Short mmCIF file of C-alpha atoms in Angstrom, two decimals:
data_model
loop_
_atom_site.label_atom_id
_atom_site.label_comp_id
_atom_site.label_asym_id
_atom_site.label_seq_id
_atom_site.Cartn_x
_atom_site.Cartn_y
_atom_site.Cartn_z
CA MET A 247 -264.39 -14.44 31.05
CA ASN A 248 -261.78 -16.46 32.88
CA ASP A 249 -258.60 -16.48 30.82
CA LYS A 250 -256.78 -18.44 33.47
CA GLN A 251 -255.00 -21.43 31.96
CA LYS A 252 -256.11 -24.82 33.38
CA LYS A 253 -253.30 -26.53 35.18
CA PRO A 254 -252.40 -29.68 33.18
CA GLN A 255 -253.39 -32.81 34.96
CA LYS A 256 -250.51 -34.89 36.22
CA LEU A 257 -250.27 -38.26 34.49
CA LYS A 258 -250.78 -41.16 36.95
CA ALA A 259 -248.10 -43.79 36.85
CA ARG A 260 -249.83 -47.18 36.90
CA LEU A 261 -248.92 -50.69 35.90
CA PRO A 262 -251.40 -52.45 33.55
CA ARG A 263 -253.36 -55.17 35.35
CA GLY A 264 -251.86 -58.63 35.02
CA PHE A 265 -248.35 -57.36 34.32
CA VAL A 266 -245.31 -56.95 36.68
CA ASP A 267 -242.07 -54.98 36.76
CA ARG A 268 -239.03 -57.21 37.45
CA SER A 269 -236.33 -56.31 39.94
CA ALA A 270 -232.60 -56.79 39.39
CA ALA A 271 -232.74 -59.75 41.85
CA ASP A 272 -235.53 -61.46 39.85
CA ILE A 273 -233.79 -60.86 36.60
CA ARG A 274 -230.59 -62.37 37.87
CA ALA A 275 -232.50 -65.32 39.34
CA VAL A 276 -234.16 -66.05 36.02
CA ASN A 277 -230.83 -65.70 34.16
CA GLU A 278 -229.20 -68.15 36.58
CA MET A 279 -232.00 -70.68 36.18
CA THR A 280 -232.34 -70.44 32.43
CA GLY A 281 -228.57 -70.77 32.11
CA LYS A 282 -228.71 -74.13 33.81
CA ILE A 283 -231.66 -75.26 31.65
CA ARG A 284 -229.94 -74.12 28.49
CA GLU A 285 -226.82 -76.08 29.40
CA VAL A 286 -228.83 -79.35 29.67
CA TYR A 287 -230.55 -78.70 26.34
CA GLU A 288 -227.26 -77.96 24.63
CA HIS A 289 -225.76 -81.24 25.98
CA TYR A 290 -228.64 -83.06 24.34
CA GLY A 291 -227.76 -81.53 21.01
CA PHE A 292 -230.56 -79.00 20.81
CA ASP A 293 -229.99 -75.57 19.16
CA PRO A 294 -231.65 -72.26 19.90
CA VAL A 295 -234.16 -70.49 17.68
CA GLU A 296 -236.12 -67.28 18.25
CA THR A 297 -239.54 -66.33 16.86
CA PRO A 298 -241.21 -62.89 17.16
CA LEU A 299 -243.67 -61.89 19.78
CA PHE A 300 -246.33 -61.34 17.14
CA GLU A 301 -247.84 -63.92 14.76
CA TYR A 302 -250.70 -63.63 12.33
CA THR A 303 -253.72 -64.54 14.38
CA ASP A 304 -254.83 -67.44 12.16
CA ALA A 305 -251.47 -69.12 12.74
CA LEU A 306 -252.40 -69.54 16.43
CA GLY A 307 -255.01 -72.13 15.37
CA LYS A 308 -257.28 -73.25 18.15
CA PHE A 309 -256.86 -69.94 19.97
CA LEU A 310 -258.62 -68.00 17.24
CA PRO A 311 -262.24 -67.38 18.29
CA ASP A 312 -265.23 -66.91 16.01
CA ALA A 313 -265.55 -63.13 16.48
CA ASP A 314 -265.13 -59.95 14.49
CA ARG A 315 -262.24 -58.96 16.72
CA PRO A 316 -260.02 -61.93 17.65
CA ASN A 317 -259.18 -60.87 21.21
CA GLU A 318 -260.56 -63.82 23.22
CA GLY A 319 -257.56 -65.29 24.98
CA VAL A 320 -255.06 -63.34 22.83
CA PHE A 321 -254.02 -59.73 22.54
CA SER A 322 -254.61 -58.64 18.95
CA LEU A 323 -254.31 -55.66 16.63
CA GLN A 324 -254.87 -55.06 12.92
CA ASP A 325 -251.85 -54.31 10.72
CA ASP A 326 -251.90 -51.56 8.11
CA ASP A 327 -252.89 -54.17 5.48
CA GLU A 328 -255.95 -55.07 7.68
CA GLN A 329 -254.59 -58.46 8.70
CA TRP A 330 -254.99 -59.45 12.33
CA MET A 331 -251.84 -60.05 14.38
CA SER A 332 -251.66 -61.35 17.94
CA LEU A 333 -249.05 -61.55 20.69
CA ARG A 334 -248.02 -65.18 20.87
CA TYR A 335 -250.06 -67.30 23.36
CA ASP A 336 -247.37 -70.00 23.62
CA LEU A 337 -244.06 -70.88 21.94
CA THR A 338 -245.27 -74.00 20.15
CA ALA A 339 -247.59 -72.51 17.58
CA PRO A 340 -244.91 -70.05 16.40
CA LEU A 341 -242.47 -72.93 16.11
CA ALA A 342 -244.95 -74.86 13.94
CA ARG A 343 -245.26 -71.78 11.64
CA HIS A 344 -241.45 -71.37 11.51
CA VAL A 345 -240.90 -75.07 10.62
CA ALA A 346 -243.59 -75.00 7.83
CA GLU A 347 -242.29 -71.75 6.42
CA ASN A 348 -238.69 -72.98 6.34
CA PHE A 349 -239.33 -76.66 5.70
CA ASN A 350 -237.04 -77.06 2.75
CA GLU A 351 -234.07 -75.51 4.61
CA ILE A 352 -234.55 -77.24 7.98
CA GLN A 353 -232.65 -80.44 8.66
CA LEU A 354 -235.05 -83.03 10.06
CA PRO A 355 -235.28 -84.14 12.78
CA TYR A 356 -235.19 -80.51 13.91
CA ARG A 357 -234.12 -80.23 17.51
CA THR A 358 -234.56 -76.72 18.98
CA TYR A 359 -235.13 -74.80 22.18
CA ARG A 360 -236.27 -71.26 22.87
CA ALA A 361 -237.12 -69.10 25.85
CA GLY A 362 -239.43 -66.03 25.78
CA TYR A 363 -242.49 -64.30 27.05
CA VAL A 364 -245.98 -65.40 26.10
CA PHE A 365 -249.23 -63.44 26.59
CA ARG A 366 -252.73 -64.42 27.71
CA ASN A 367 -255.65 -62.05 27.37
CA GLU A 368 -257.35 -63.50 30.46
CA LYS A 369 -258.54 -62.13 33.80
CA PRO A 370 -255.51 -61.77 36.05
CA GLY A 371 -255.52 -63.01 39.64
CA PRO A 372 -253.18 -64.08 42.48
CA GLY A 373 -250.20 -65.78 40.86
CA ARG A 374 -251.90 -65.52 37.41
CA PHE A 375 -250.35 -63.00 35.05
CA ARG A 376 -250.99 -61.91 31.47
CA GLN A 377 -247.30 -62.08 30.59
CA PHE A 378 -245.00 -64.83 31.72
CA MET A 379 -241.94 -66.61 30.49
CA GLN A 380 -241.71 -70.20 29.07
CA PHE A 381 -238.74 -72.29 28.13
CA ASP A 382 -239.43 -74.89 25.46
CA ALA A 383 -237.63 -77.77 23.79
CA ASP A 384 -239.01 -79.60 20.72
CA THR A 385 -238.07 -82.30 18.23
CA VAL A 386 -239.86 -82.02 14.86
CA GLY A 387 -239.74 -84.81 12.28
CA ALA A 388 -239.18 -87.74 14.68
CA PRO A 389 -242.17 -90.13 14.48
CA ASP A 390 -241.11 -92.77 16.97
CA VAL A 391 -241.89 -92.50 20.68
CA SER A 392 -238.14 -92.80 21.43
CA ALA A 393 -238.15 -88.97 20.89
CA ASP A 394 -240.84 -88.70 23.62
CA ALA A 395 -238.75 -90.89 25.90
CA GLU A 396 -235.73 -88.59 25.30
CA MET A 397 -237.86 -85.53 26.17
CA CYS A 398 -238.83 -87.12 29.49
CA MET A 399 -235.17 -87.88 30.22
CA MET A 400 -234.11 -84.35 29.34
CA MET A 401 -236.90 -82.99 31.56
CA ALA A 402 -235.59 -85.16 34.43
CA ASP A 403 -232.02 -84.06 33.84
CA THR A 404 -233.13 -80.43 33.84
CA MET A 405 -234.77 -80.87 37.25
CA ASP A 406 -231.53 -82.49 38.56
CA ALA A 407 -229.46 -79.65 37.20
CA LEU A 408 -231.56 -77.21 39.09
CA GLY A 409 -230.88 -79.01 42.33
CA LEU A 410 -234.27 -80.82 42.56
CA ALA A 411 -233.01 -84.40 42.62
CA GLY A 412 -235.36 -86.54 44.68
CA GLN A 413 -237.98 -83.83 44.77
CA TYR A 414 -239.75 -84.37 41.48
CA VAL A 415 -241.16 -87.02 39.15
CA VAL A 416 -241.80 -86.86 35.49
CA ARG A 417 -245.21 -88.48 34.96
CA VAL A 418 -246.16 -89.95 31.52
CA ASN A 419 -249.47 -90.95 29.89
CA ASN A 420 -250.86 -91.19 26.40
CA ARG A 421 -253.70 -89.40 24.58
CA LYS A 422 -254.51 -92.59 22.67
CA VAL A 423 -254.95 -94.50 25.92
CA ILE A 424 -257.35 -91.95 27.33
CA ASP A 425 -259.34 -91.69 24.09
CA GLY A 426 -259.59 -95.54 23.97
CA VAL A 427 -260.88 -95.58 27.55
CA MET A 428 -263.51 -92.98 26.71
CA GLU A 429 -264.65 -94.98 23.68
CA GLU A 430 -264.99 -98.18 25.71
CA ALA A 431 -266.85 -96.27 28.43
CA GLY A 432 -269.45 -95.24 25.80
CA LEU A 433 -268.31 -91.65 25.87
CA GLY A 434 -267.15 -91.28 22.19
CA GLY A 435 -268.63 -88.90 19.63
CA GLU A 436 -269.28 -85.24 19.55
CA GLU A 437 -272.46 -85.57 21.52
CA ASN A 438 -270.41 -86.63 24.59
CA ALA A 439 -267.81 -83.89 24.35
CA GLY A 440 -269.04 -82.11 27.49
CA ARG A 441 -269.17 -85.33 29.53
CA ARG A 442 -265.65 -86.32 28.43
CA LEU A 443 -264.37 -82.90 29.59
CA GLY A 444 -266.03 -83.57 33.01
CA VAL A 445 -264.32 -86.93 33.19
CA LEU A 446 -260.93 -85.55 32.39
CA ARG A 447 -261.38 -82.83 35.01
CA ALA A 448 -262.27 -85.44 37.52
CA ILE A 449 -259.22 -87.64 36.61
CA ASP A 450 -257.00 -84.64 36.95
CA LYS A 451 -258.07 -84.28 40.64
CA LEU A 452 -256.92 -87.79 41.64
CA ASP A 453 -253.77 -86.55 43.43
CA LYS A 454 -255.83 -83.96 45.36
CA PHE A 455 -259.02 -85.91 46.24
CA GLY A 456 -258.11 -89.57 45.90
CA PHE A 457 -260.28 -92.28 44.38
CA ASP A 458 -263.27 -91.47 46.56
CA GLY A 459 -263.20 -87.87 45.51
CA VAL A 460 -262.86 -88.78 41.83
CA ARG A 461 -265.79 -91.25 42.17
CA LEU A 462 -267.99 -88.36 43.36
CA LEU A 463 -266.82 -86.05 40.50
CA LEU A 464 -267.51 -88.74 37.93
CA GLY A 465 -271.00 -89.13 39.29
CA GLY A 466 -273.39 -86.47 40.70
CA GLY A 467 -270.73 -84.18 42.08
CA ARG A 468 -268.66 -83.33 45.17
CA LYS A 469 -269.14 -80.94 48.08
CA ASP A 470 -265.98 -79.75 49.80
CA GLU A 471 -265.38 -78.87 53.46
CA SER A 472 -266.53 -75.28 52.87
CA GLY A 473 -269.82 -76.44 51.41
CA ASP A 474 -268.94 -75.50 47.83
CA PHE A 475 -270.39 -77.97 45.39
CA THR A 476 -268.69 -79.08 42.16
CA LYS A 477 -271.04 -80.62 39.57
CA GLY A 478 -269.98 -84.07 38.43
CA ALA A 479 -269.72 -85.63 34.98
CA GLY A 480 -273.03 -87.56 35.51
CA LEU A 481 -271.74 -91.04 34.55
CA THR A 482 -273.59 -94.27 35.34
CA ALA A 483 -272.30 -96.56 38.08
CA ASP A 484 -270.79 -98.95 35.53
CA GLN A 485 -269.08 -96.15 33.69
CA ILE A 486 -267.65 -94.80 36.97
CA GLU A 487 -266.23 -98.22 38.00
CA PHE A 488 -264.81 -98.63 34.50
CA ILE A 489 -262.96 -95.27 34.68
CA LEU A 490 -261.71 -96.04 38.20
CA GLY A 491 -260.55 -99.48 37.05
CA TYR A 492 -258.42 -97.66 34.45
CA LEU A 493 -256.92 -95.40 36.97
CA LYS A 494 -256.17 -98.27 39.41
CA GLY A 495 -254.77 -100.44 36.55
CA ASP A 496 -256.36 -103.65 38.10
CA ASP A 497 -256.46 -106.15 35.21
CA PHE A 498 -257.59 -103.43 32.91
CA HIS A 499 -257.56 -104.68 29.26
CA PRO A 500 -260.21 -102.93 27.14
CA ALA A 501 -260.78 -104.18 23.64
CA SER A 502 -260.06 -100.75 22.05
CA ASP A 503 -257.39 -100.72 19.39
CA LEU A 504 -256.68 -97.15 20.14
CA TYR A 505 -256.06 -97.97 23.80
CA ALA A 506 -253.80 -100.89 22.78
CA ALA A 507 -251.72 -98.68 20.51
CA GLY A 508 -251.25 -96.07 23.20
CA HIS A 509 -250.49 -98.70 25.87
CA ALA A 510 -247.76 -100.18 23.59
CA GLU A 511 -246.20 -96.76 23.17
CA LEU A 512 -246.16 -96.27 26.91
CA GLN A 513 -244.49 -99.68 27.40
CA LYS A 514 -241.86 -98.72 24.88
CA ILE A 515 -241.17 -95.36 26.59
CA GLU A 516 -240.83 -97.14 29.92
CA ALA A 517 -238.43 -99.70 28.53
CA LEU A 518 -236.28 -97.00 26.97
CA VAL A 519 -236.00 -94.81 30.06
CA ARG A 520 -235.30 -97.73 32.32
CA ALA A 521 -232.57 -98.90 29.97
CA ALA A 522 -231.01 -95.46 30.16
CA GLY A 523 -230.95 -95.61 34.02
CA TYR A 524 -234.08 -93.59 34.91
CA ASP A 525 -236.02 -95.39 37.62
CA GLU A 526 -239.68 -94.97 38.61
CA ASP A 527 -238.80 -92.31 41.15
CA ARG A 528 -237.79 -90.03 38.28
CA ILE A 529 -239.93 -91.07 35.32
CA ARG A 530 -243.18 -92.81 36.00
CA ILE A 531 -246.11 -94.09 33.87
CA ASP A 532 -249.22 -92.51 35.40
CA PRO A 533 -252.77 -92.92 33.93
CA SER A 534 -253.96 -89.74 35.75
CA VAL A 535 -251.86 -87.36 33.74
CA ILE A 536 -254.22 -85.01 31.80
CA ARG A 537 -252.75 -82.26 29.58
CA GLY A 538 -254.38 -80.12 26.82
CA LEU A 539 -255.95 -83.08 25.10
CA GLU A 540 -257.24 -81.10 22.15
CA TYR A 541 -253.66 -80.31 21.41
CA TYR A 542 -251.75 -83.58 21.79
CA THR A 543 -251.94 -86.82 19.71
CA GLY A 544 -249.87 -89.30 21.61
CA PRO A 545 -247.65 -89.35 24.74
CA VAL A 546 -248.11 -86.52 27.29
CA TYR A 547 -245.83 -85.83 30.19
CA GLU A 548 -245.31 -83.39 33.01
CA ALA A 549 -242.74 -82.65 35.70
CA GLU A 550 -244.28 -82.44 39.09
CA LEU A 551 -242.55 -81.25 42.22
CA SER A 552 -243.27 -83.31 45.36
CA PHE A 553 -242.38 -81.00 48.22
CA ASP A 554 -244.70 -78.77 50.29
CA VAL A 555 -244.77 -74.98 50.10
CA THR A 556 -246.69 -72.39 52.12
CA ASN A 557 -249.38 -70.57 50.10
CA GLU A 558 -250.64 -67.01 50.69
CA LYS A 559 -253.09 -68.33 53.30
CA GLY A 560 -250.28 -69.96 55.30
CA GLU A 561 -251.40 -73.43 54.28
CA LYS A 562 -249.04 -76.26 53.39
CA VAL A 563 -249.73 -77.39 49.76
CA VAL A 564 -247.90 -79.63 47.29
CA PHE A 565 -246.23 -77.38 44.71
CA GLY A 566 -247.27 -79.59 41.75
CA SER A 567 -246.47 -79.23 38.02
CA VAL A 568 -243.82 -76.85 36.77
CA GLY A 569 -243.91 -77.93 33.10
CA GLY A 570 -245.01 -80.49 30.65
CA GLY A 571 -245.77 -81.32 27.08
CA GLY A 572 -246.30 -84.13 24.63
CA ARG A 573 -246.65 -85.24 21.06
CA TYR A 574 -248.47 -82.88 18.76
CA ASP A 575 -248.30 -84.48 15.26
CA GLY A 576 -251.10 -82.31 13.85
CA LEU A 577 -249.80 -78.77 14.57
CA VAL A 578 -247.19 -78.40 11.85
CA SER A 579 -249.41 -80.39 9.45
CA ARG A 580 -251.95 -77.56 9.53
CA PHE A 581 -249.58 -75.49 7.38
CA MET A 582 -248.18 -78.35 5.25
CA GLY A 583 -250.96 -80.62 4.05
CA GLN A 584 -248.72 -83.59 4.99
CA SER A 585 -247.96 -85.33 8.25
CA VAL A 586 -245.12 -83.76 10.23
CA PRO A 587 -244.57 -85.54 13.63
CA ALA A 588 -243.44 -83.39 16.56
CA THR A 589 -242.98 -83.62 20.31
CA GLY A 590 -241.81 -81.18 22.98
CA PHE A 591 -242.27 -79.71 26.41
CA SER A 592 -242.47 -76.38 28.07
CA ILE A 593 -241.17 -75.22 31.48
CA GLY A 594 -243.05 -72.46 33.29
CA VAL A 595 -240.09 -70.23 34.19
CA SER A 596 -241.88 -68.06 36.75
CA ARG A 597 -243.48 -70.91 38.58
CA LEU A 598 -240.28 -72.95 38.70
CA MET A 599 -238.37 -69.95 39.91
CA THR A 600 -240.84 -69.59 42.81
CA ALA A 601 -240.25 -73.25 43.76
CA LEU A 602 -236.40 -72.89 43.61
CA LYS A 603 -236.51 -69.74 45.76
CA ASN A 604 -238.75 -71.54 48.28
CA LEU A 605 -236.05 -74.21 48.58
CA GLY A 606 -233.22 -71.64 48.73
CA LYS A 607 -231.68 -72.99 45.51
CA LEU A 608 -231.87 -69.79 43.50
CA GLY A 609 -230.63 -66.21 43.93
CA GLN A 610 -228.03 -67.24 46.55
CA ALA A 611 -224.99 -66.33 44.49
CA ASP A 612 -223.07 -63.24 45.52
CA VAL A 613 -223.95 -60.15 43.57
CA ILE A 614 -221.09 -57.70 44.26
CA GLU A 615 -222.28 -54.10 43.98
CA PRO A 616 -219.91 -51.71 42.23
CA VAL A 617 -216.84 -50.06 43.77
CA LEU A 618 -217.62 -46.37 43.98
CA VAL A 619 -215.10 -43.81 42.74
CA THR A 620 -216.02 -40.65 44.60
CA VAL A 621 -215.66 -37.14 43.17
CA MET A 622 -213.90 -34.41 45.13
CA ASP A 623 -213.44 -31.86 42.33
CA GLY A 624 -215.80 -31.15 39.51
CA ASP A 625 -213.48 -29.58 36.86
CA VAL A 626 -212.93 -31.33 33.55
CA GLU A 627 -209.40 -32.41 34.34
CA ALA A 628 -210.32 -33.93 37.71
CA MET A 629 -213.41 -35.67 36.26
CA GLY A 630 -211.19 -37.14 33.60
CA ARG A 631 -208.90 -38.56 36.29
CA TYR A 632 -211.83 -40.13 38.11
CA GLN A 633 -213.05 -41.69 34.93
CA ARG A 634 -209.65 -43.09 34.22
CA ILE A 635 -209.48 -44.68 37.72
CA THR A 636 -212.95 -46.17 37.10
CA GLN A 637 -211.90 -47.62 33.79
CA GLU A 638 -208.76 -49.17 35.29
CA LEU A 639 -210.97 -51.02 37.80
CA ARG A 640 -213.35 -52.19 35.08
CA LYS A 641 -210.51 -53.41 32.84
CA ALA A 642 -209.35 -55.51 35.78
CA GLY A 643 -212.73 -57.21 35.94
CA ILE A 644 -213.94 -55.20 38.94
CA ARG A 645 -217.49 -53.79 38.80
CA ALA A 646 -217.16 -50.03 39.27
CA GLU A 647 -218.93 -46.73 38.86
CA MET A 648 -217.99 -43.09 39.23
CA TYR A 649 -220.48 -40.94 41.25
CA GLN A 650 -222.71 -39.04 38.93
CA GLY A 651 -224.80 -37.03 41.45
CA ASN A 652 -224.04 -33.68 43.14
CA TRP A 653 -220.40 -34.09 44.02
CA LYS A 654 -220.22 -30.97 46.20
CA LYS A 655 -221.86 -32.76 49.16
CA PHE A 656 -219.36 -35.48 49.90
CA GLY A 657 -221.48 -36.97 52.66
CA ASN A 658 -224.23 -37.68 50.11
CA GLN A 659 -221.78 -39.73 48.07
CA LEU A 660 -221.05 -41.97 51.07
CA LYS A 661 -224.81 -42.20 51.90
CA TYR A 662 -225.40 -43.27 48.27
CA ALA A 663 -222.59 -45.90 48.58
CA ASP A 664 -224.23 -47.22 51.75
CA ARG A 665 -227.71 -47.46 50.27
CA ARG A 666 -226.25 -49.03 47.08
CA GLY A 667 -224.37 -51.56 49.07
CA CYS A 668 -220.96 -50.67 47.51
CA PRO A 669 -218.17 -52.66 49.06
CA VAL A 670 -215.43 -50.11 48.55
CA ALA A 671 -215.09 -46.34 47.99
CA ILE A 672 -212.16 -44.69 46.22
CA ILE A 673 -211.28 -41.09 47.31
CA GLN A 674 -208.72 -38.79 45.79
CA GLY A 675 -208.68 -35.05 46.69
CA GLY A 676 -206.05 -32.45 45.73
CA ASP A 677 -203.62 -33.52 48.44
CA GLU A 678 -203.77 -37.18 47.50
CA ARG A 679 -203.48 -36.29 43.79
CA ALA A 680 -200.30 -34.21 44.48
CA GLU A 681 -198.75 -37.19 46.28
CA GLY A 682 -199.86 -39.69 43.63
CA VAL A 683 -201.97 -41.79 46.08
CA VAL A 684 -205.62 -42.66 46.66
CA GLN A 685 -207.67 -43.35 49.79
CA ILE A 686 -209.44 -46.78 49.75
CA LYS A 687 -212.30 -47.20 52.16
CA ASP A 688 -213.56 -50.65 53.10
CA LEU A 689 -217.26 -49.75 53.37
CA ILE A 690 -218.30 -53.17 54.78
CA GLU A 691 -215.87 -52.79 57.63
CA GLY A 692 -216.72 -49.14 57.92
CA LYS A 693 -220.34 -49.86 58.60
CA ARG A 694 -219.28 -51.68 61.71
CA LEU A 695 -216.91 -48.98 62.96
CA SER A 696 -218.34 -45.58 62.00
CA GLY A 697 -221.46 -43.46 61.89
CA GLU A 698 -222.40 -41.19 59.11
CA ILE A 699 -219.75 -38.86 57.79
CA GLU A 700 -221.13 -35.54 56.66
CA ASP A 701 -218.22 -33.70 55.13
CA ASN A 702 -214.59 -33.93 54.00
CA ALA A 703 -213.20 -32.65 57.32
CA SER A 704 -214.88 -35.27 59.44
CA TRP A 705 -213.83 -37.90 56.89
CA ARG A 706 -210.19 -36.99 57.39
CA GLU A 707 -210.51 -37.10 61.15
CA ALA A 708 -212.22 -40.49 61.28
CA ARG A 709 -209.95 -42.46 58.99
CA VAL A 710 -212.28 -45.41 59.47
CA ALA A 711 -211.43 -48.69 57.73
CA GLN A 712 -209.36 -46.95 55.03
CA GLU A 713 -205.90 -47.19 53.59
CA THR A 714 -203.71 -44.92 51.54
CA VAL A 715 -201.98 -46.60 48.59
CA ALA A 716 -200.01 -45.48 45.56
CA GLU A 717 -202.15 -45.07 42.38
CA GLY A 718 -200.25 -47.90 40.77
CA HIS A 719 -201.23 -50.30 43.58
CA LEU A 720 -204.94 -49.33 43.48
CA VAL A 721 -206.34 -52.28 41.59
CA ALA A 722 -204.36 -54.87 43.53
CA LYS A 723 -205.49 -53.42 46.86
CA VAL A 724 -209.15 -53.32 45.79
CA LYS A 725 -208.97 -56.92 44.74
CA GLU A 726 -207.40 -57.81 48.13
CA ILE A 727 -210.23 -56.08 49.99
CA LEU A 728 -212.90 -57.71 47.87
CA ALA A 729 -211.39 -61.14 48.43
CA ALA A 730 -211.30 -60.58 52.21
CA GLN A 731 -214.96 -59.60 52.15
CA ALA A 732 -215.87 -62.71 50.14
CA GLU A 733 -214.07 -64.89 52.63
CA ASP A 734 -215.97 -63.17 55.48
CA ARG A 735 -219.32 -63.88 53.71
CA LYS A 736 -218.28 -67.49 53.23
CA ARG A 737 -217.40 -67.91 56.92
CA ALA A 738 -220.73 -66.29 57.86
CA GLY A 739 -222.45 -68.94 55.87
#
């Protein structure tokens, strides 16, 4: 009998599919970007609110599938009281629940913004993640499309604040207009739901394929350069020309009351934004805008970036939409049994951050790594002195840390400082302590002038880019060195 104990299997570290770890640089870039967005929203009089990551699954509405386990599209679990809860799919459904639950305490119109992660239980792929951040703004309780016009203006101002002036357009359409066009084309009713979806997908490809490509997608289908075939909506020739007439806007005046109502709302939005100084280059009425039409009940809008980026295949492509939204008068009403108008938009933070990085408009700010206080002696008294020096630097607004590794190998401390990118090192051994002074090493200058220093003896011989100052002048001297380094970076461009 073999009594030998089995060696425990080492746990494999692995990231779940569709999720990513974020680096310090990415976190700082997101904070920089969301700070600018938040400032615009605050200037418009919007206030923050936060809802939890989990909601009861039935509160997510259209995302709840007909299945024993509601995990199609959402991540779900069963609570101890056997109720299904799901990670939020977006930030709008939780807001609708929050408004309905607190309706008597909320002051209408309720103007709010919130940023947070949302979760999609979908197959991940290149650039497609199961967790990503959105930044939303909504107005609840404002029935007039002037609230939609304001949302479009705020979206435009947000793009400007992020340095994208002249490189975006906010495009606006109306669900009522599109529904009216479908009715006039003979595509109304539940029996035509599939064909309507095909038409909407075709319209959505107008920017990519042009009118000729859309004509093919409205009919039998379209074959691309690679030979791949996309099945079309199967419309008749008359239906196709009718839809194209809508897109071109050539004397297009259908008899539909629904179309007329939506068209009037678009005219009002256009008049309001023009009166406020937003020209067609910033906010534009566009009949090809298609957004989540099972969700919206009136105006829909999206912010589209107009510059080219290089994709993973090295191809130049237009970046496209980075956010959008519209009027969703039915969402809060699901909980209330009464009409509660609402409109809002959502910015895809990760996608927008990629665009800003591509333009060099994000993550360019200096991040100064900490000044390193080195450790020459490890007794309690000495360590206390090093901590005191570190705290003095911090109180003066200087980012600083005391070395916490094996202090006995001084060369390792300098190697750590080099890898960390520390701008300055503070050294105080027994001799310096007896004289009441410290050594200050300019590590940026030192990189130019010296090689690796292995021990205390070679350090004292080299004396590279370092100065001796009285303890009382430490903070002032460190500030002086940091300021000089900042000036060098500025000159270097």
